[in-house]
CSV table of C-alpha atoms in Angstrom, one decimal:
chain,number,residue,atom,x,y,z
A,203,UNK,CA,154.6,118.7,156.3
A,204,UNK,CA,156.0,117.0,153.4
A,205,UNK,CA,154.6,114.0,151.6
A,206,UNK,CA,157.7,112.5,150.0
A,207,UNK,CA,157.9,109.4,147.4
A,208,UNK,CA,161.7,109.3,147.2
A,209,UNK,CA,163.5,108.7,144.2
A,210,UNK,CA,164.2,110.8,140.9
A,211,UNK,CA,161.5,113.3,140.6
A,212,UNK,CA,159.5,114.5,138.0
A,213,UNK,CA,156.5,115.5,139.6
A,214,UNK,CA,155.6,118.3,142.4
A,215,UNK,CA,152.6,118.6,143.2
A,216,UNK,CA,151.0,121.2,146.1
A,217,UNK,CA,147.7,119.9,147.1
A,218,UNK,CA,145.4,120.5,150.6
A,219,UNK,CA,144.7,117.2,153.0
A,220,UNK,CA,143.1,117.3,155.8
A,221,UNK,CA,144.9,113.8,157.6
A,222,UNK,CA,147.1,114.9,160.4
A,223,UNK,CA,146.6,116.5,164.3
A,224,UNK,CA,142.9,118.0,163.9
A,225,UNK,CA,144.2,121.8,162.7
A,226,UNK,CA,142.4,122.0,159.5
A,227,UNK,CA,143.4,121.7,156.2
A,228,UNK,CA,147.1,121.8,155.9
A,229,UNK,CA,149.3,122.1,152.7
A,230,UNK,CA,151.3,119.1,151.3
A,231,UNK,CA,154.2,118.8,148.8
A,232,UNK,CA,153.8,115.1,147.1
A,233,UNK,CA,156.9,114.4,144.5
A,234,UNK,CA,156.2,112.2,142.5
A,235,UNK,CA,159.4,109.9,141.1
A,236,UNK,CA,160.1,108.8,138.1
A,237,UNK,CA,158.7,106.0,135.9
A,238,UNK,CA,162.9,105.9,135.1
A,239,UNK,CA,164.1,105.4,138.9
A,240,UNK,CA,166.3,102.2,138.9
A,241,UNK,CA,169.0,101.3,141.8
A,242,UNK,CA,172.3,99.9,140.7
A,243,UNK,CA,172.7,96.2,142.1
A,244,UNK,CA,175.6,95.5,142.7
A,245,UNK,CA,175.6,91.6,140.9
A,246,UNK,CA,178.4,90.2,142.9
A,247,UNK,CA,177.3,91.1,146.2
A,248,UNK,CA,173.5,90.7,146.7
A,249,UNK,CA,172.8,90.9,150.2
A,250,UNK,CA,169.9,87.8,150.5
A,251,UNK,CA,170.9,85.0,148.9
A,252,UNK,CA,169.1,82.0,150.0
A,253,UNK,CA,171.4,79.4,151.7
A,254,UNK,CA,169.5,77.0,153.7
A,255,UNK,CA,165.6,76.6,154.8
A,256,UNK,CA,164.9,74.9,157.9
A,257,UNK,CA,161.7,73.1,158.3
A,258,UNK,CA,161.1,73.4,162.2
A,259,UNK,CA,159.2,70.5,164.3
A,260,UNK,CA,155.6,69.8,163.5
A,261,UNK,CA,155.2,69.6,167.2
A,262,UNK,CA,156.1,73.0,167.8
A,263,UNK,CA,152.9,74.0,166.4
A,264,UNK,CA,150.5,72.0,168.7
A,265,UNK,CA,151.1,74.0,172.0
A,266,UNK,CA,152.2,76.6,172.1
A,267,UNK,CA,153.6,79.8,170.5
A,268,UNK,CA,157.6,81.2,169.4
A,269,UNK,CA,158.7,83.9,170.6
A,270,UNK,CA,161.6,85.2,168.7
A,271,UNK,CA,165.2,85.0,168.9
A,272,UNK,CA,167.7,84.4,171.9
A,273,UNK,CA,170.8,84.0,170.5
A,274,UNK,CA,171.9,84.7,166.2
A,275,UNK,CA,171.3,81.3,165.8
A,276,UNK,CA,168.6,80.1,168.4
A,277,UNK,CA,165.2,80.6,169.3
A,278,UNK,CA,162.7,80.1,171.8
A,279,UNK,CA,159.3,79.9,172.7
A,280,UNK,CA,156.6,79.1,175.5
A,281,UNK,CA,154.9,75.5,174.6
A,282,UNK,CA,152.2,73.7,177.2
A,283,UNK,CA,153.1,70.2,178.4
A,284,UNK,CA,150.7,67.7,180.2
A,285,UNK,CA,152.0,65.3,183.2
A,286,UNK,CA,149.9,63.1,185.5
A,287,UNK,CA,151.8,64.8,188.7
A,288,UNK,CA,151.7,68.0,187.6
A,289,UNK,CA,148.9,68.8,185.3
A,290,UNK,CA,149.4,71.2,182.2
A,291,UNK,CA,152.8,73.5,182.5
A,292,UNK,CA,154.0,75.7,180.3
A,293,UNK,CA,157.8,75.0,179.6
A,294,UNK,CA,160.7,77.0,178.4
A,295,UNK,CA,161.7,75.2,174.7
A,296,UNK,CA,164.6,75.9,172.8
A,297,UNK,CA,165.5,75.2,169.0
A,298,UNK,CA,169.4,75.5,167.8
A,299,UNK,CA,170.6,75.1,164.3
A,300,UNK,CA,170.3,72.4,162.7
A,301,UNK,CA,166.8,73.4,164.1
A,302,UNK,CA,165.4,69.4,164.6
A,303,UNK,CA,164.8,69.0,167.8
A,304,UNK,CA,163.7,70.8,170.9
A,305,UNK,CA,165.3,71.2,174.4
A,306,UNK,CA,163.3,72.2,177.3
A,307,UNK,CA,164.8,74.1,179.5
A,308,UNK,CA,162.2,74.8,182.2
A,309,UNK,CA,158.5,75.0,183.5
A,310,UNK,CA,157.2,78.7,184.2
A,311,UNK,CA,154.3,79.8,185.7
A,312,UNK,CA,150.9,79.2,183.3
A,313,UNK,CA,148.5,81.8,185.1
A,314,UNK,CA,149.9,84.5,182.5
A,315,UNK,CA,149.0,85.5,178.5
A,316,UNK,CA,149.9,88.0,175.9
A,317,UNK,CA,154.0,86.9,176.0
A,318,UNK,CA,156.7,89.1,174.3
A,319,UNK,CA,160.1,88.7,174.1
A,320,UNK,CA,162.2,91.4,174.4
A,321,UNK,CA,164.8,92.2,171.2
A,322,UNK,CA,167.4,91.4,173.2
A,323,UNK,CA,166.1,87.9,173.9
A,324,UNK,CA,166.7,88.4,177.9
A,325,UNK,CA,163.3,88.9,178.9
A,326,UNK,CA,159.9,87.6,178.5
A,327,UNK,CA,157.2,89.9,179.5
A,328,UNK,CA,153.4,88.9,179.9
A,329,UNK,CA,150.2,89.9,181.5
A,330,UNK,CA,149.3,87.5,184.8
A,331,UNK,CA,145.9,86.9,185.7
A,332,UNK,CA,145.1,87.2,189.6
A,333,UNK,CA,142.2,87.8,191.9
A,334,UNK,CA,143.0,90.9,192.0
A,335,UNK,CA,143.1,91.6,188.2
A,336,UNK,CA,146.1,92.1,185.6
A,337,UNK,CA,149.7,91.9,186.8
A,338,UNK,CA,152.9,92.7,184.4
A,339,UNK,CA,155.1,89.5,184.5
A,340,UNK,CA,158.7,89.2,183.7
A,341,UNK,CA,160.2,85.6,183.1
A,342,UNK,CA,164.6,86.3,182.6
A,343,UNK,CA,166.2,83.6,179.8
A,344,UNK,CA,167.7,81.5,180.5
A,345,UNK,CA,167.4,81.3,184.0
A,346,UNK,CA,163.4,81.2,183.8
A,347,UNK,CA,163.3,83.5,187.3
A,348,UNK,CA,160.1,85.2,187.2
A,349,UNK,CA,158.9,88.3,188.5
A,350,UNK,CA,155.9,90.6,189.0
A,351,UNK,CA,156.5,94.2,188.3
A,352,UNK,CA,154.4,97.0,190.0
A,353,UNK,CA,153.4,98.3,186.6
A,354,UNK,CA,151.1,101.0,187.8
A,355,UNK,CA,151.5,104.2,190.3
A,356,UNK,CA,148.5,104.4,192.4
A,357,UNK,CA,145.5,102.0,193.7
A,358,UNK,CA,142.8,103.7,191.5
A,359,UNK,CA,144.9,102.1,188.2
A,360,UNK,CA,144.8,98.6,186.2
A,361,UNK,CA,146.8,97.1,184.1
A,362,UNK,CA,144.6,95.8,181.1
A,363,UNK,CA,144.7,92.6,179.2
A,364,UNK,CA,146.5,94.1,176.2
A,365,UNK,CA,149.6,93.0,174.9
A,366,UNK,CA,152.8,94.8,176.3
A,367,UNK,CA,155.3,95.9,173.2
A,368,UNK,CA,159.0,96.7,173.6
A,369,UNK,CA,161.2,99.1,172.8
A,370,UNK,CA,164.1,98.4,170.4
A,371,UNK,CA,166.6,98.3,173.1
A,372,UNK,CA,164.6,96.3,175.5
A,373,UNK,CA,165.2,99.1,177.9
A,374,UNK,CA,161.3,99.7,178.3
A,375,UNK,CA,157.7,97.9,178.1
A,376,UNK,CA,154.6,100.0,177.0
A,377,UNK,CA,150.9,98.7,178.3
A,378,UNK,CA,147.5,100.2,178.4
A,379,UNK,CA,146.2,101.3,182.3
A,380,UNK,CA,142.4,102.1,182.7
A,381,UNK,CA,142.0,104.7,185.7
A,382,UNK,CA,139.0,105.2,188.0
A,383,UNK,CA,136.8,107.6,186.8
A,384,UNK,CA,138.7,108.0,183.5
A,385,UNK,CA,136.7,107.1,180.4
A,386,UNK,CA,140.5,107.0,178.5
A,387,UNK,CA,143.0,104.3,179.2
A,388,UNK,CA,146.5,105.6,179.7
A,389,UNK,CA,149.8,104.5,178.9
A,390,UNK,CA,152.0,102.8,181.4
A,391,UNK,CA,155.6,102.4,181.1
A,392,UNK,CA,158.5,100.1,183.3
A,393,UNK,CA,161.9,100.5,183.0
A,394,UNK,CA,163.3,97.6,183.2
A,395,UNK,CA,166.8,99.8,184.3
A,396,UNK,CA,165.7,102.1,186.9
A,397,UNK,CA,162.9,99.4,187.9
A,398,UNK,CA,160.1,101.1,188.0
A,399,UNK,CA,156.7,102.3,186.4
A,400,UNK,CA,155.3,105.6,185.2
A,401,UNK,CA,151.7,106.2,183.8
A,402,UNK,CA,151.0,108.8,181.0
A,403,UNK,CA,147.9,110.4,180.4
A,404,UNK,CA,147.0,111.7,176.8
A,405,UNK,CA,146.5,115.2,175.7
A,406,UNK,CA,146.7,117.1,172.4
A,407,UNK,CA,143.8,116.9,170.7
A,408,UNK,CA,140.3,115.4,170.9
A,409,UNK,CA,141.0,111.5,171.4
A,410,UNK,CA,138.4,110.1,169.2
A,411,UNK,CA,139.0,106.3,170.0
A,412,UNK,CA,140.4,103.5,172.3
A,413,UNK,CA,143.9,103.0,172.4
A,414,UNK,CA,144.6,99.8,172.2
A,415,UNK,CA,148.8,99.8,171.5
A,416,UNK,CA,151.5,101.8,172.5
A,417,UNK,CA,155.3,101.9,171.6
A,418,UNK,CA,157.9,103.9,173.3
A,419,UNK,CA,161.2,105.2,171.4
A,420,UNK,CA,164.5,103.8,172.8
A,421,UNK,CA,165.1,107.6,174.5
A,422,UNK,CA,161.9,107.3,176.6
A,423,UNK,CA,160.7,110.4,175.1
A,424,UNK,CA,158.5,109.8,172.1
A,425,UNK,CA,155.4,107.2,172.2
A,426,UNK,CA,153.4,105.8,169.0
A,427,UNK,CA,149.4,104.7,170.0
A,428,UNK,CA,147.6,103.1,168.0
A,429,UNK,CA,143.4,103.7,168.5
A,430,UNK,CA,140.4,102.5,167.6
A,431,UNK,CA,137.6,104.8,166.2
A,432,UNK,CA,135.4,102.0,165.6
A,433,UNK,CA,133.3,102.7,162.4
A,434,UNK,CA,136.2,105.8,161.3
A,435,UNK,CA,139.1,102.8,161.3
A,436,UNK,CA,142.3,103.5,163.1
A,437,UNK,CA,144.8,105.7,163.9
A,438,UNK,CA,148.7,106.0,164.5
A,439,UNK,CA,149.2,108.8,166.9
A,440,UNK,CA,152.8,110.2,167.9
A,441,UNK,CA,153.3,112.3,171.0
A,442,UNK,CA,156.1,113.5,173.3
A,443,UNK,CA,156.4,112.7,176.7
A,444,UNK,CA,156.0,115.7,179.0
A,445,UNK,CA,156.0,115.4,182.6
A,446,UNK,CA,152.8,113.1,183.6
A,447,UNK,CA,151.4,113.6,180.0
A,448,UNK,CA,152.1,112.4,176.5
A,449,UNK,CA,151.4,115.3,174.0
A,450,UNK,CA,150.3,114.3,170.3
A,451,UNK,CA,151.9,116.4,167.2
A,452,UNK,CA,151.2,114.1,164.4
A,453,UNK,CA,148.4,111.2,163.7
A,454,UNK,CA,147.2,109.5,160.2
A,455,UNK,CA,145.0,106.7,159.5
A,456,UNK,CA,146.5,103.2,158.9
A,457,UNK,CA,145.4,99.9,157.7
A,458,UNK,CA,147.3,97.6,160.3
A,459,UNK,CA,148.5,97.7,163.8
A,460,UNK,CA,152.2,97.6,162.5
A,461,UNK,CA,154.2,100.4,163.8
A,462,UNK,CA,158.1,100.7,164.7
A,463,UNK,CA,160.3,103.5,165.7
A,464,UNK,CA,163.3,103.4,162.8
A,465,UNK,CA,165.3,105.6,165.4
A,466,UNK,CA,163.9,108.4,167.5
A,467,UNK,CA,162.7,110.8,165.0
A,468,UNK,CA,161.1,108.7,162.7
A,469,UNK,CA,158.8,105.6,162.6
A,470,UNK,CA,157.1,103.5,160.2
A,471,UNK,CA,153.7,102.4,159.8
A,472,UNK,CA,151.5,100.5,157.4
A,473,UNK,CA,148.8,102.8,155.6
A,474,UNK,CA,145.2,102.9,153.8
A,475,UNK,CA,145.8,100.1,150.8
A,476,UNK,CA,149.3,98.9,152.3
A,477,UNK,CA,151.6,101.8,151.6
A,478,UNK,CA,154.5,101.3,154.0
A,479,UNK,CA,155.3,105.0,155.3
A,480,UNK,CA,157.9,106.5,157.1
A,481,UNK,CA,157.5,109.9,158.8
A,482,UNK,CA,160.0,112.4,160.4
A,483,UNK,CA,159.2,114.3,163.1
A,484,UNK,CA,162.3,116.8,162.2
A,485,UNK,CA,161.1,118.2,159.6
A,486,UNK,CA,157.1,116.5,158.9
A,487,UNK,CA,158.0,115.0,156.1
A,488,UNK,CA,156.1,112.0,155.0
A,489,UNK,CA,157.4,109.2,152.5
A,490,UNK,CA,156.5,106.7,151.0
A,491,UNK,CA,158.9,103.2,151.4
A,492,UNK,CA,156.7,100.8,150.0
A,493,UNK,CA,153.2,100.2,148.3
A,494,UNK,CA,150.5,97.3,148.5
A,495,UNK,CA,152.2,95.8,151.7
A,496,UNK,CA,150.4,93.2,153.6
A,497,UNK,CA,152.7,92.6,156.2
A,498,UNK,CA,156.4,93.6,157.7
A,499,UNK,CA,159.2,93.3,159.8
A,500,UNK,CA,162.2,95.1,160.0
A,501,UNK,CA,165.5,93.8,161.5
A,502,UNK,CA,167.0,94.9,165.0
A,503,UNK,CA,169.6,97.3,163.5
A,504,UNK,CA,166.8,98.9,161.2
A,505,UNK,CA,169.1,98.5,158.4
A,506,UNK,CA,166.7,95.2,156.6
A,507,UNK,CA,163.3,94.5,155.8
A,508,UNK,CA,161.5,91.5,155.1
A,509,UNK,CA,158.1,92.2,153.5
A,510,UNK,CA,154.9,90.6,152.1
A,511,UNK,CA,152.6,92.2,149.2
A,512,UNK,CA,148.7,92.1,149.1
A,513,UNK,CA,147.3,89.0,147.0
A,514,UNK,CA,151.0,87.5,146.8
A,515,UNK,CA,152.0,84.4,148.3
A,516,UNK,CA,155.7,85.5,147.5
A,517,UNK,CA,157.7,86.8,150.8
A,518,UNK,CA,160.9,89.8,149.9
A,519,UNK,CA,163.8,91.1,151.8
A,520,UNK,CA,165.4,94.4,150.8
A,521,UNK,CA,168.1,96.7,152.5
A,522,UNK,CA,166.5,100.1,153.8
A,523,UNK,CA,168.9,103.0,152.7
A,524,UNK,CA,167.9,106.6,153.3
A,525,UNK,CA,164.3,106.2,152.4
A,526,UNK,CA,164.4,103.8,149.9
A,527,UNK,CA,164.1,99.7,149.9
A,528,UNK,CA,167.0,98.5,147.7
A,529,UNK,CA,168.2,95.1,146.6
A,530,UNK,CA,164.7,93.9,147.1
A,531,UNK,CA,164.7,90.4,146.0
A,532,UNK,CA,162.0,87.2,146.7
A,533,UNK,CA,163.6,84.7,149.3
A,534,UNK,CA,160.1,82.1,149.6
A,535,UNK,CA,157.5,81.5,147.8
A,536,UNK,CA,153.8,80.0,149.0
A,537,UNK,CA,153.5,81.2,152.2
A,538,UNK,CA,151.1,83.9,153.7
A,539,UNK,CA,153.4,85.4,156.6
A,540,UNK,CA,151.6,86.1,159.6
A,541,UNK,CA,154.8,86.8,162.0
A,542,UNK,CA,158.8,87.2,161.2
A,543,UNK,CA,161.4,87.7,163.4
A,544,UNK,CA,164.9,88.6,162.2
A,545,UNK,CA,168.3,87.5,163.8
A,546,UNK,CA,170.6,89.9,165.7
A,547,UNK,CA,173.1,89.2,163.6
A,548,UNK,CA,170.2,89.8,160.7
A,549,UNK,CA,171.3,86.4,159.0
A,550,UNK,CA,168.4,84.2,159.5
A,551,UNK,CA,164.5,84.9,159.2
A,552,UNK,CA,162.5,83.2,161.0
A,553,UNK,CA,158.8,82.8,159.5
A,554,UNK,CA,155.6,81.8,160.7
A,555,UNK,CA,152.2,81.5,158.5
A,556,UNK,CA,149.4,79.9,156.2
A,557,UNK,CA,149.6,77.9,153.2
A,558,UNK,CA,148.9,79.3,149.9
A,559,UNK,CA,145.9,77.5,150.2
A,560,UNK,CA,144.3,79.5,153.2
A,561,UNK,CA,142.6,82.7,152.7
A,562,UNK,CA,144.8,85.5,154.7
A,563,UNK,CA,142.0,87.4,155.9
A,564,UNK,CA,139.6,84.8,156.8
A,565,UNK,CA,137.7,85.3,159.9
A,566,UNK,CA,137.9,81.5,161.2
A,567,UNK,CA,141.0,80.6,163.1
A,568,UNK,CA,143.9,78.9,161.5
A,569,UNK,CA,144.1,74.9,162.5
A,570,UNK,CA,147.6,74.1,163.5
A,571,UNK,CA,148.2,72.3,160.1
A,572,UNK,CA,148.2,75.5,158.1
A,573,UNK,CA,150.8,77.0,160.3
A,574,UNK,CA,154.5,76.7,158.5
A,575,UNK,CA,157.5,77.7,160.8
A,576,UNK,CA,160.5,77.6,158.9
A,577,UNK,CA,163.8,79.6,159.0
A,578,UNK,CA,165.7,81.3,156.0
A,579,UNK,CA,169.5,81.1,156.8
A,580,UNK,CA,170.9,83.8,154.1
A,581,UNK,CA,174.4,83.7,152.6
């Protein structure tokens, strides 16, 4: 496998590692690039000029949660309401440019949790609570019709109370299933096409930990899990989907739960100490996109990342060519991001987070004030 830092190179440097699938020591090739390395800008076209900030609602922040984006230039989000007739309900709210008011749109049910919306912004899913356990939940937008999906294959599974993740073309939803008698929870996928649910099993190596996230590529044959050795950290893992089983090839350690399939032969993940990796299952190389990241996202197309580094309050977007972040310039300053959400049309960012003020790894819960939603509208 090969260890890339892209760029002009000056270095190369063969060393033995022993991070990867549990085979031994394995060779590595780490270049090394140049202190010289410099990307033309081109001055007259920088691709994240700041054009407007929108300050969202204070009230937004009370109950409730955003959920991304529905539409290039609105977004939604899931936020509790209290009646005398009808109790608390949880009601469908929508924000459009110039982003100042909301407009509710409906009640959904309130019996479920962990909500995601899908990167198409035509699906909600969620994990329903019942008497008899976990349910996968699907609330359609606009229309708010909801509907519980048979998200396992047989009576001796469960659906657990993990968050479900998406794949890029909102084709599928990933979830955690425990089975009788299995000490390992498997992977459970629905189709959203087809309609239907299939549960994976994990092989390739000794599994060392709880999985505790999974991501499927937008082909339905690759899955990224992420698991928890406890004391020895955590773990990316990346496996192929065979039959009833998901086969690992490749694993490393990581520093955050942030993973993302760039296409489906490569995916990025966050590393020991922040560094922002991208591996390619083609040919095993590794590379290095970024160092001393705190936190991520990369727009729909895969073509734009907005970024956060460790100890600054200072938030970036760049332009991901090849492997390299170019055009990397600050768009806000004094915020601690703790989600982002890009646009379809990738011209607006919309950020949620912590002053300056607030530590960013503090154990105590944030307190509504220190949340900040805002959106960047770019040029």
């Amino acid at each position: 496998m090969t260890y890339n830092r892209t760029g002009l190179w000056c270095v190369t440097l063969a060393i033995l590692l022993l991070t990867g699938c549990a085979n031994g020591p394995r060779s590595e090739t780490i270049i090394i690039p140049s202190k010289e390395e410099n990307h033309t800008l081109d001055e007259e076209r920088r691709p994240f000029q700041v054009k407007t900030i929108y300050r969202l609602p204070d009230s937004i922040t009370d109950q409730g949660e955003l959920l991304g984006w529905a539409t290039p230039e609105s977004v939604i989000g899931l936020f509790e309401e209290a009646s005398r007739s009808e109790g608390l309900s949880l009601q469908f709210q929508r924000l459009s440019a110039p982003y100042e008011s909301v407009e509710t749109l409906q009640a959904v049910g309130n019996n479920a949790m962990y909500h995601h919306l899908s990167p198409d912004g035509k699906t909600i899913s969620g994990v329903a609570k019942s008497a008899e356990g976990a349910s996968l939940k699907l609330i359609t937008y606009p229309s708010g019709e909801e509907e519980m999906v048979e998200a396992t294959t047989d009576s001796t599974q469960q659906l657990l109370f993990e968050q479900p993740t998406w794949s890029a073309n909102s084709q599928y939803v990933s979830y955690l299933v425990m089975e009788e008698g299995r000490r390992l929870a498997s992977i459970g996928v629905y189709d959203t096409q087809a309609e239907k649910a299939k549960v994976y099993r994990l092989k390739g190596f000794d599994m060392a930990g709880i999985p505790i996230k999974a991501k499927i590529s937008d082909d339905g044959r690759m899955m990224l899990i992420v698991l928890d050795q406890s004391s020895n950290g955590r773990i990316v893992a990346m496996g192929t989907i065979n039959g009833s089983v998901i086969e690992f090839q490749y694993e490393h350690e990581i520093g955050s739960d942030q993973i993302d399939w760039l296409n489906h032969d490569q995916f990025v993940f966050q590393g020991m100490e922040g560094t922002l990796y991208e591996y390619d299952r083609r040919n095993q190389e590794l590379s290095i996109l970024l160092e001393r990241v705190d936190s991520f996202e990369f727009s729909q197309d895969r073509k734009y990342i907005a970024y956060s580094l460790n100890g600054k309050d200072t938030l970036y977007a760049g332009k991901l060519q090849g492997k390299n972040i170019l055009h990397a310039e600050p768009i806000y300053h004094g915020i601690i991001p703790s989600d982002m959400y890009w646009s379809p049309d990738h011209n607006r960012l919309l950020v949620n987070g912590r002053k300056t003020y607030v530590k960013p790894r503090v154990v105590k819960e944030a307190k509504p004030m220190d949340l900040r939603p805002f959106i960047i509208e770019f040029e």
